[in-house]
Each structure stands twice: as structure tokens, then as C-alpha cells.
Tab-separated table of C-alpha atoms and ligand atoms in Angstrom:
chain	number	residue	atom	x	y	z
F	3	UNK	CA	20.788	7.715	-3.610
F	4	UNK	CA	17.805	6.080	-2.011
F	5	UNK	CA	15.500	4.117	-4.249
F	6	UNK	CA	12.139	5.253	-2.413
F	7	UNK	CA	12.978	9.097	-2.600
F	8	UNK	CA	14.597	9.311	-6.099
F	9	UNK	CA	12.784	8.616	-9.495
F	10	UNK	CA	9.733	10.036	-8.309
F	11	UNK	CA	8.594	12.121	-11.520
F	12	UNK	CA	8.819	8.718	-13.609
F	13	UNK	CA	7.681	6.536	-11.328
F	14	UNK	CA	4.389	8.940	-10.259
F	15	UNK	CA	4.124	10.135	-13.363
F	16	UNK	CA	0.544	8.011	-13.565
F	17	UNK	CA	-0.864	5.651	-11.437
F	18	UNK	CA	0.336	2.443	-13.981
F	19	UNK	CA	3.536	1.575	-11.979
F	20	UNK	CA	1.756	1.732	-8.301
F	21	UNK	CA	-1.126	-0.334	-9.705
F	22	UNK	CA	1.397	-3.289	-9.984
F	23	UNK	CA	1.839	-2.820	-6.623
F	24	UNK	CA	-1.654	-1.623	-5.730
F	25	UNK	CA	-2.510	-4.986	-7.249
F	26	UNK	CA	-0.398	-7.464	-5.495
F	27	UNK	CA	-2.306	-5.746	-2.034
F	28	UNK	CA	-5.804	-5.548	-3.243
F	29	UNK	CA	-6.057	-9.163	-4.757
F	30	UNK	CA	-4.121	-11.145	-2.057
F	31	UNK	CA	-4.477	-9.383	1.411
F	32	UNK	CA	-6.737	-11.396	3.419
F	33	UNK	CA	-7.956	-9.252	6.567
F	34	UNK	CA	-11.529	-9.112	7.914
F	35	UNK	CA	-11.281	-5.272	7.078
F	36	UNK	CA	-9.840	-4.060	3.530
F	37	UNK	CA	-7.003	-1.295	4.050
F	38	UNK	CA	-9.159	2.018	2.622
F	39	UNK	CA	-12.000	1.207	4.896
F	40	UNK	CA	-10.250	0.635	7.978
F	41	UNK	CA	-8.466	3.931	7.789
F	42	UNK	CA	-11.406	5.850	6.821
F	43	UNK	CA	-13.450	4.231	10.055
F	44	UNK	CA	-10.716	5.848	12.145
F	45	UNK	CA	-10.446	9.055	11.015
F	46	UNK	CA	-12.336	11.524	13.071
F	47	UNK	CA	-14.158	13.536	10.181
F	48	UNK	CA	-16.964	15.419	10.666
F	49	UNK	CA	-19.588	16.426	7.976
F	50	UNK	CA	-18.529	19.771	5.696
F	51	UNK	CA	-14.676	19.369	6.980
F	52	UNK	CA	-12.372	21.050	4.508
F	53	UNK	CA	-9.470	18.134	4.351
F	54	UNK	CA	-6.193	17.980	2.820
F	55	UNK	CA	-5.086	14.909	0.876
F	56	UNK	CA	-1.205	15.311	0.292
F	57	UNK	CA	0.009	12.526	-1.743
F	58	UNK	CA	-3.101	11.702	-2.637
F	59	UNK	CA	-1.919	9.730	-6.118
F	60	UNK	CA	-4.788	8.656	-8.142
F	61	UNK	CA	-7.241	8.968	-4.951
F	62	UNK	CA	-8.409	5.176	-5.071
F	63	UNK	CA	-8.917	6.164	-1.797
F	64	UNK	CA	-11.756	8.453	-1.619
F	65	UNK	CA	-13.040	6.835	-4.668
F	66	UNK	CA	-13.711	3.247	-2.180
F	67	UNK	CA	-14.498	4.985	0.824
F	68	UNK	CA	-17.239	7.618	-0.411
F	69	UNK	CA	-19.535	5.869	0.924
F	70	UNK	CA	-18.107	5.310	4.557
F	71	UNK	CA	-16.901	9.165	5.232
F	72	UNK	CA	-19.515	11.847	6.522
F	73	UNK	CA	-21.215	14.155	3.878
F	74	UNK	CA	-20.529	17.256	2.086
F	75	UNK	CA	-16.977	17.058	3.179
F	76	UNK	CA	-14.413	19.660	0.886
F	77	UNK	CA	-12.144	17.626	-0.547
F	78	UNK	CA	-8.636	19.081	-1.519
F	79	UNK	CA	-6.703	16.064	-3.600
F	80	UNK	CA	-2.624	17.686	-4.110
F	81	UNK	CA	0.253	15.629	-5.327
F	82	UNK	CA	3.817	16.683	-6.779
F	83	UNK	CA	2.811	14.563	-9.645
F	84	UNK	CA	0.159	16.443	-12.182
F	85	UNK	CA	-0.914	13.562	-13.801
F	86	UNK	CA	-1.873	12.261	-10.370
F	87	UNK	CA	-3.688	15.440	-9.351
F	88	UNK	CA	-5.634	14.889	-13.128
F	89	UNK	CA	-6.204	11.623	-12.455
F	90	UNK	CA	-7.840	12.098	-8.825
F	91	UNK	CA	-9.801	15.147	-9.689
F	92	UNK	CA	-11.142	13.549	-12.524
F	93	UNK	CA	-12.280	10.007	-10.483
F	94	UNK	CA	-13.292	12.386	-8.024
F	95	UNK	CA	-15.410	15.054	-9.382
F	96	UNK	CA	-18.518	12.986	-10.064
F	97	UNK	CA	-18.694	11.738	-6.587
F	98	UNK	CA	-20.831	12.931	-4.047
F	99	UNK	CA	-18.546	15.318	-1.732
F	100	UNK	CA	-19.547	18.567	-1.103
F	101	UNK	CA	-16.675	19.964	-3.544
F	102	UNK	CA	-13.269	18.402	-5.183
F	103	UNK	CA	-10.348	21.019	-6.236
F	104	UNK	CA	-6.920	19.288	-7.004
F	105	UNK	CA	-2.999	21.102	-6.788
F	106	UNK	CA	0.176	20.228	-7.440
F	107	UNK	CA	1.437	20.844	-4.391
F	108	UNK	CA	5.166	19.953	-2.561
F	109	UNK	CA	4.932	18.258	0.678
F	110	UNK	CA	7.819	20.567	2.287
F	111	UNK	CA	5.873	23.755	0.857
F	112	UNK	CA	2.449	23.744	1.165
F	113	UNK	CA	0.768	26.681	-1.249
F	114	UNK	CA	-2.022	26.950	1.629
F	115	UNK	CA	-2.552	29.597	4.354
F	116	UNK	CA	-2.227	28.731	7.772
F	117	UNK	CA	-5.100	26.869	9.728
F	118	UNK	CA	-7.005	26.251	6.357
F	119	UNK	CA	-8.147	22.302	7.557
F	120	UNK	CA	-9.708	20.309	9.584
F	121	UNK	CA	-7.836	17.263	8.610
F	122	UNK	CA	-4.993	16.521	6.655
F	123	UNK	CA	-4.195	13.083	5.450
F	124	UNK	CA	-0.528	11.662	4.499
F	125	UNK	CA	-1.132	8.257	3.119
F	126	UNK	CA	1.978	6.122	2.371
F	127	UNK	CA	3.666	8.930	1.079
F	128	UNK	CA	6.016	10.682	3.724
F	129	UNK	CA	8.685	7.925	2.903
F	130	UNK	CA	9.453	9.799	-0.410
F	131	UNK	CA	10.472	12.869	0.816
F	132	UNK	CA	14.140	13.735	1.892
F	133	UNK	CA	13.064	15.345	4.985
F	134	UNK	CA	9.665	14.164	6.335
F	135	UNK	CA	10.029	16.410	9.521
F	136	UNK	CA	9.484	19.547	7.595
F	137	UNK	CA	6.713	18.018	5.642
F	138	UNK	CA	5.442	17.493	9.176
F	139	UNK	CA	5.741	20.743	10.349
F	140	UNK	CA	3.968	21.771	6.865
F	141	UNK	CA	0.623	19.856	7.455
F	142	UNK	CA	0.430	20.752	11.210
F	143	UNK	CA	1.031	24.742	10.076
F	144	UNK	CA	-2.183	24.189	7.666
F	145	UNK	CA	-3.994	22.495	9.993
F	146	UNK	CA	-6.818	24.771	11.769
F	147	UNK	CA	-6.058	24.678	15.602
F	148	UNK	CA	-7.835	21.450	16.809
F	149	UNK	CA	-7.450	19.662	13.710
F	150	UNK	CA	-5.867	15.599	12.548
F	151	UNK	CA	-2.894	14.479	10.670
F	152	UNK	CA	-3.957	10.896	9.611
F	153	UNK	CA	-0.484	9.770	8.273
F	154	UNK	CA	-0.421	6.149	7.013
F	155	UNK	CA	3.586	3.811	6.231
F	156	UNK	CA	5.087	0.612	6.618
F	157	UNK	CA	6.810	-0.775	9.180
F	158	UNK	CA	10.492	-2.293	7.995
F	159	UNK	CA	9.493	-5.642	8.268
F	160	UNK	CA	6.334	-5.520	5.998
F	161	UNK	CA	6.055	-8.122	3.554
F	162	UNK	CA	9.097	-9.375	4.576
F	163	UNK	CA	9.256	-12.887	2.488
F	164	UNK	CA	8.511	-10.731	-0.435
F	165	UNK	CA	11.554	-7.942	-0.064
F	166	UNK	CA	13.871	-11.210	0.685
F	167	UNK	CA	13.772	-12.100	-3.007
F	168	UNK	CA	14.885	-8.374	-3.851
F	169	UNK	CA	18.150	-9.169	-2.341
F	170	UNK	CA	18.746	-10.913	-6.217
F	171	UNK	CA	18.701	-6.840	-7.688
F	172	UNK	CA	20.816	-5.872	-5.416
F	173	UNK	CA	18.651	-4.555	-2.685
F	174	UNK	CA	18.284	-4.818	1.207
F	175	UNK	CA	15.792	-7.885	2.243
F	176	UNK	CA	13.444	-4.933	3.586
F	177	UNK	CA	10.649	-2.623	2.670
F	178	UNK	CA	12.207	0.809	1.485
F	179	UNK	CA	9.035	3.108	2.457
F	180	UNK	CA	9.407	1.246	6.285
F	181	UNK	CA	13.354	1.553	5.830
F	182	UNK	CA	12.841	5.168	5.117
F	183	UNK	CA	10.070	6.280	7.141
F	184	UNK	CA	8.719	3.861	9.263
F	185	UNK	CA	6.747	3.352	12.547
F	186	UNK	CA	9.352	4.687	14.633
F	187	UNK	CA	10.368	7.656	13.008
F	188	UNK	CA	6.547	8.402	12.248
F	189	UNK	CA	5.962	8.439	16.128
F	190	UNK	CA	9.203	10.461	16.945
F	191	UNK	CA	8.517	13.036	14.608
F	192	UNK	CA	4.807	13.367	14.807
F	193	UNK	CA	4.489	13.355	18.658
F	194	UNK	CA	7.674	16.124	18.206
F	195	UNK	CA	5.657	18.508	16.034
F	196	UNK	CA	2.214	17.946	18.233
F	197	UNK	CA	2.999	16.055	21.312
F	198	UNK	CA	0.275	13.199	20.473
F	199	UNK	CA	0.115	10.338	18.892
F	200	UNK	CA	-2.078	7.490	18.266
F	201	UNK	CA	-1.103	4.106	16.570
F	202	UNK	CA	-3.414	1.552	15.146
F	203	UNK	CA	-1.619	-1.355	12.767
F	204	UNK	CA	-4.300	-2.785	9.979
F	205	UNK	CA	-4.693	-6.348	11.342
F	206	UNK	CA	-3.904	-8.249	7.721
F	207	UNK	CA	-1.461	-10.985	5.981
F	208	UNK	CA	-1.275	-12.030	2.462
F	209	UNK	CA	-1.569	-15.186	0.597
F	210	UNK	CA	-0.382	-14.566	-2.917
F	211	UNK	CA	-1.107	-17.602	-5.783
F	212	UNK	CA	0.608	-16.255	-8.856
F	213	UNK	CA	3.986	-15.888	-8.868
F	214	UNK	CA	4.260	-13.256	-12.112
F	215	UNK	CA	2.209	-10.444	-9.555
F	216	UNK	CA	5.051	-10.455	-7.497
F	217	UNK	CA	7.751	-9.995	-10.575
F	218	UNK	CA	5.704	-7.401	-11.414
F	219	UNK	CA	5.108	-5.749	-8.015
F	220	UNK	CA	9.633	-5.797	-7.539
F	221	UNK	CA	9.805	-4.167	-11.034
F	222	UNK	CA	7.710	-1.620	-11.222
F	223	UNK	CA	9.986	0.901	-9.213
F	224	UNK	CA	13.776	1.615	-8.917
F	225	UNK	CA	15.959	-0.560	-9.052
F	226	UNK	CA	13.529	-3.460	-10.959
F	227	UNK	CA	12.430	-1.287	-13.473
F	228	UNK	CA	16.126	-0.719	-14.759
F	229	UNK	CA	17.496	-4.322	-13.774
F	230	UNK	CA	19.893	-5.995	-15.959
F	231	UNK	CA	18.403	-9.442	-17.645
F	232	UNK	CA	20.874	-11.419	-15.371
F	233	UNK	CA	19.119	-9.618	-12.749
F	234	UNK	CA	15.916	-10.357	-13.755
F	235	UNK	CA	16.518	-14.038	-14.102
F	236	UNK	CA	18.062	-14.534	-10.830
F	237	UNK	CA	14.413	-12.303	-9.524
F	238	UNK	CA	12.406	-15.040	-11.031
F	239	UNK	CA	14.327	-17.873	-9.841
F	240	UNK	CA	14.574	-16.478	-6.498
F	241	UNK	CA	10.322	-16.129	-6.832
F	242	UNK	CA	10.039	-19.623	-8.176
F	243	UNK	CA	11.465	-21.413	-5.477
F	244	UNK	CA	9.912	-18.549	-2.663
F	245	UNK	CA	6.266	-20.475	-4.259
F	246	UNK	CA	8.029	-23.692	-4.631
F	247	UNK	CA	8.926	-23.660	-0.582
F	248	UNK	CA	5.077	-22.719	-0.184
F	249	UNK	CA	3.773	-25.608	-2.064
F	250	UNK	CA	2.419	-23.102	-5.145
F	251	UNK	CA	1.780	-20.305	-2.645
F	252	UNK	CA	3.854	-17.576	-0.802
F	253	UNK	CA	2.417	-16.610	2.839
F	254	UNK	CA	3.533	-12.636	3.741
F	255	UNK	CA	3.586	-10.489	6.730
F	256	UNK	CA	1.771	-7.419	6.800
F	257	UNK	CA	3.294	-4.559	9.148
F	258	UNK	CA	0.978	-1.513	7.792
F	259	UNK	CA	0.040	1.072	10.195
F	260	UNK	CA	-2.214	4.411	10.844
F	261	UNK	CA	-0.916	7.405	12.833
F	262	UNK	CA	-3.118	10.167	14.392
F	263	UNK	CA	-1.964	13.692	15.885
F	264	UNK	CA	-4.016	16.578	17.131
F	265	UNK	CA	-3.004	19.944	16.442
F	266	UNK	CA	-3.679	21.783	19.957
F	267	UNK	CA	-6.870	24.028	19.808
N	18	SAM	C1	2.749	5.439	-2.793
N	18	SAM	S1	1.868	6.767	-3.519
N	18	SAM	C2	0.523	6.918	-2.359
N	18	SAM	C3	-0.758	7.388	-2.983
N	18	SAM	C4	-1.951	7.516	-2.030
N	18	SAM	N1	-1.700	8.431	-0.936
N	18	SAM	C5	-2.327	6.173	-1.466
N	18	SAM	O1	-2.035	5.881	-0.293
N	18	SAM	O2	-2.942	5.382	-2.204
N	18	SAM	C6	2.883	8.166	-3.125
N	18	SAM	C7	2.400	9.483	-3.726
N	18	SAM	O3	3.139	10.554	-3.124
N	18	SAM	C8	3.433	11.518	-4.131
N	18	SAM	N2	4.586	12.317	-3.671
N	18	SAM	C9	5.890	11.928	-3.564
N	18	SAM	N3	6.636	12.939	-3.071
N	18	SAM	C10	5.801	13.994	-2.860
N	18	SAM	C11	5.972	15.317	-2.358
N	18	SAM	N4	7.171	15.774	-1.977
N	18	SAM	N5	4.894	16.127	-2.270
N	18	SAM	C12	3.673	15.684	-2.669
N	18	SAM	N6	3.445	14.442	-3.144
N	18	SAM	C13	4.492	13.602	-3.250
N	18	SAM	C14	3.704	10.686	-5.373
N	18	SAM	O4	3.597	11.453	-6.565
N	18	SAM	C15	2.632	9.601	-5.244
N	18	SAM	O5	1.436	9.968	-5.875
């Protein structure tokens, strides 16, 4: 069984495990735009629009972009995981949209009529399901005629010098989510379900300084979070020498991209 759509319950159960992760990106990325802001700029919200966040995980998105999206919008934060739907209702409640609800909610069954929203948004989370194309066909059936799917993923080769080292747990030297779902399946299936399609890729690299944010980053999901300790040693080794080949540093390749459909009006 794949790695990136298996384990989910555990792994979402909170947002502690993709904070590791969340971590390594937020302290090291170096790209005249941060990630949240850059997608927010490009999505084509208007004031009061009822939106659907699916996946939404803890919502550290809308919690860093409040500021940059138009008013009043009606925010409607759903995840399979509760404790993710608890945790983003609860960061973003005291905010100042016009409302927040949150529901745990399946991708591949949305509990929402038809042509309820202006906007749904897929971040990073389409690479988790067995079949994203029905997920796909999901969003664009609750989409009001006229209205965006903003769905965000990885190409295969992002962070490539980091997913080498994952080779020592036994894994492919590539990102899963980009392995699984990744810019060229996102454009095949989304121009498929709405026959348009936009692409923008964040413009971004990363220069990481502490070698422990990466062990922690490779084993905070399947299979690092169950690795043997011979695993784990060979992991740190293989990180050791990645920084000692950098001179204390390890340079990484971003490949992280935005994807934009219209639903025809
Ligand atoms: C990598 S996190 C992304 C969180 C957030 N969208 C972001 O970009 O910061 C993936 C999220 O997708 C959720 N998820 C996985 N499979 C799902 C499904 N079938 N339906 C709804 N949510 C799902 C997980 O619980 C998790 O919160």
C-alpha cells in the first residue's frame, strides 16, 4: 500500500506530525513571496463568497492570509480528520470572516448540495485520496456554475536532495504527494472535469541549517514513523553527510505548484 494514501487517521489525527513538516518549509524556504500568500494573491475571491476548504487541516492557511483575502467571505473549513476540523474552527472563529462552520467531510462524498460555492480550495491534499478524479468531479458538482477549484501539490521532483536520503527507509528518492498526484495528473484530470486549467509554480528553494529538522520532517509520516533503529541510523548518517557535502548546509529544490479551473457558467 502507498505510504501517502494509507495511515491517514493517525497521521491527521492533529496537526503535530504535519508541523514537523510544516516546519522544515516555513523556517528554511527562501522565496521573495511566502507559500500562503502567494496562493491567496491568485485566487480570484470576491467579497461575501461562500468557499469550500476541503482538506483544510489545521487552516494555518486562512489563519496567515486573513488579512490578504476580500471581506466577509463564508468560510466552510471540512477535513476527514475531526480533530483537524476542531482545530481550524477553533483558530478560525475569532477571525474576521463573515462566518466559519467546520465538517468532517470525505473528499469523494461531499455532504453539500449542488452549486453551493463560489470557490473551492484543495490544498496539498488530493495526493491522499485513492481516486482523486472523483474527488474532482465532487468539488466541481458543488461548485455554483462560474465558480474556482484552487487545487495546490507537488511536483515529483520537489525537494529532491531531501527524498534522496529516504532511500535509507526503504523508500523511492522522490516526493510521495508529487509521486501520487502530481503536476501532470493535476492538469489531466482537472482540465478533464472542466476543460481549463491554469498553472502557476511558487517561485522558491530552500536552504536548511539544522540537520535534526530534516530527521524529523522523514519521520513524522509512514514509513519513518515506524522505522526500525538500523533504519534510523542509516537516516541520520545518510543526513549527516547530505550537510557534510554542503559545508553545514543542505540546498533543496522546490517544485510546488497552484492549479485553477472554472466551472462553466
Ligand atoms: C497535507 S494536509 C494539508 C492541509 C492544508 N490543506 C494545507 O495545505 O495546509 C492534508 C489534509 O487532507 C486531509 N485529508 C486526507 N484525505 C482526505 C479526504 N479523503 N477527505 C478530506 N480530507 C482529507 C488530512 O486529514 C489532512 O488534514
Amino acid at each position: 500500500m502507498s505510504s501517502i494514501t494509507s495511515g491517514n487517521a493517525e497521521q491527521y489525527a492533529d496537526s503535530r506530525k504535519l508541523a514537523a513538516r510544516g516546519r522544515l518549509n516555513s523556517e528554511y524556504t527562501i522565496a521573495a513571496t511566502g507559500w500562503f500568500p502567494w496562493v491567496a494573491r491568485q485566487l480570484p475571491l470576491r467579497p461575501g463568497d461562500r468557499v469550500l476548504d476541503i482538506g483544510c487541516g489545521p487552516a494555518w492557511f486562512w489563519a496567515s492570509v486573513v488579512q490578504e483575502v476580500p471581506e466577509n467571505l463564508d468560510l466552510t473549513l471540512a477535513d476527514q480528520s475531526s480533530g483537524m476540523v476542531a482545530e481550524a474552527v477553533e483558530r478560525c472563529r475569532p477571525l474576521p470572516f463573515g462566518s466559519v462552520t467546520g465538517h468532517q467531510a470525505d473528499a469523494a462524498a461531499l455532504p453539500f448540495e449542488g452549486g453551493s460555492f463560489d470557490a473551492v480550495i484543495a490544498m496539498h491534499m488530493l495526493y491522499h485520496l485513492a481516486d482523486p478524479a472523483v474527488a474532482i468531479a465532487e468539488m466541481s458538482r458543488v461548485l455554483k456554475p462560474g465558480g474556482v477549484l484552487a487545487v495546490t501539490t507537488n511536483g515529483v521532483g520537489n525537494m529532491r536532495e531531501i527524498y534522496a536520503l529516504t532511500t535509507a527507509l526503504g523508500s523511492p528518492p522522490v516526493d510521495p504527494g508529487g509521486a501520487a498526484f502530481g503536476y501532470e495528473k493535476a492538469e489531466a484530470m482537472m482540465r478533464g472535469e472542466f476543460g481549463n486549467i491554469t498553472f502557476s509554480e511558487h517561485p522558491a528553494r530552500m536552504l536548511i541549517t539544522e540537520p535534526d529538522d530534516v530527521f524529523l520532517a522523514l519521520t513524522s509520516y509512514p514509513p519513518g514513523d515506524r522505522a526500525s533503529e538500523a533504519q534510523l541510523a542509516a537516516l541520520r548518517e545518510a543526513i549527516a553527510k547530505a550537510f557534510e557535502g554542503g559545508n553545514g548546509m543542505l540546498e533543496v529544490s522546490k517544485e510546488t505548484a497552484l492549479f485553477l479551473s472554472r466551472k462553466r457558467a
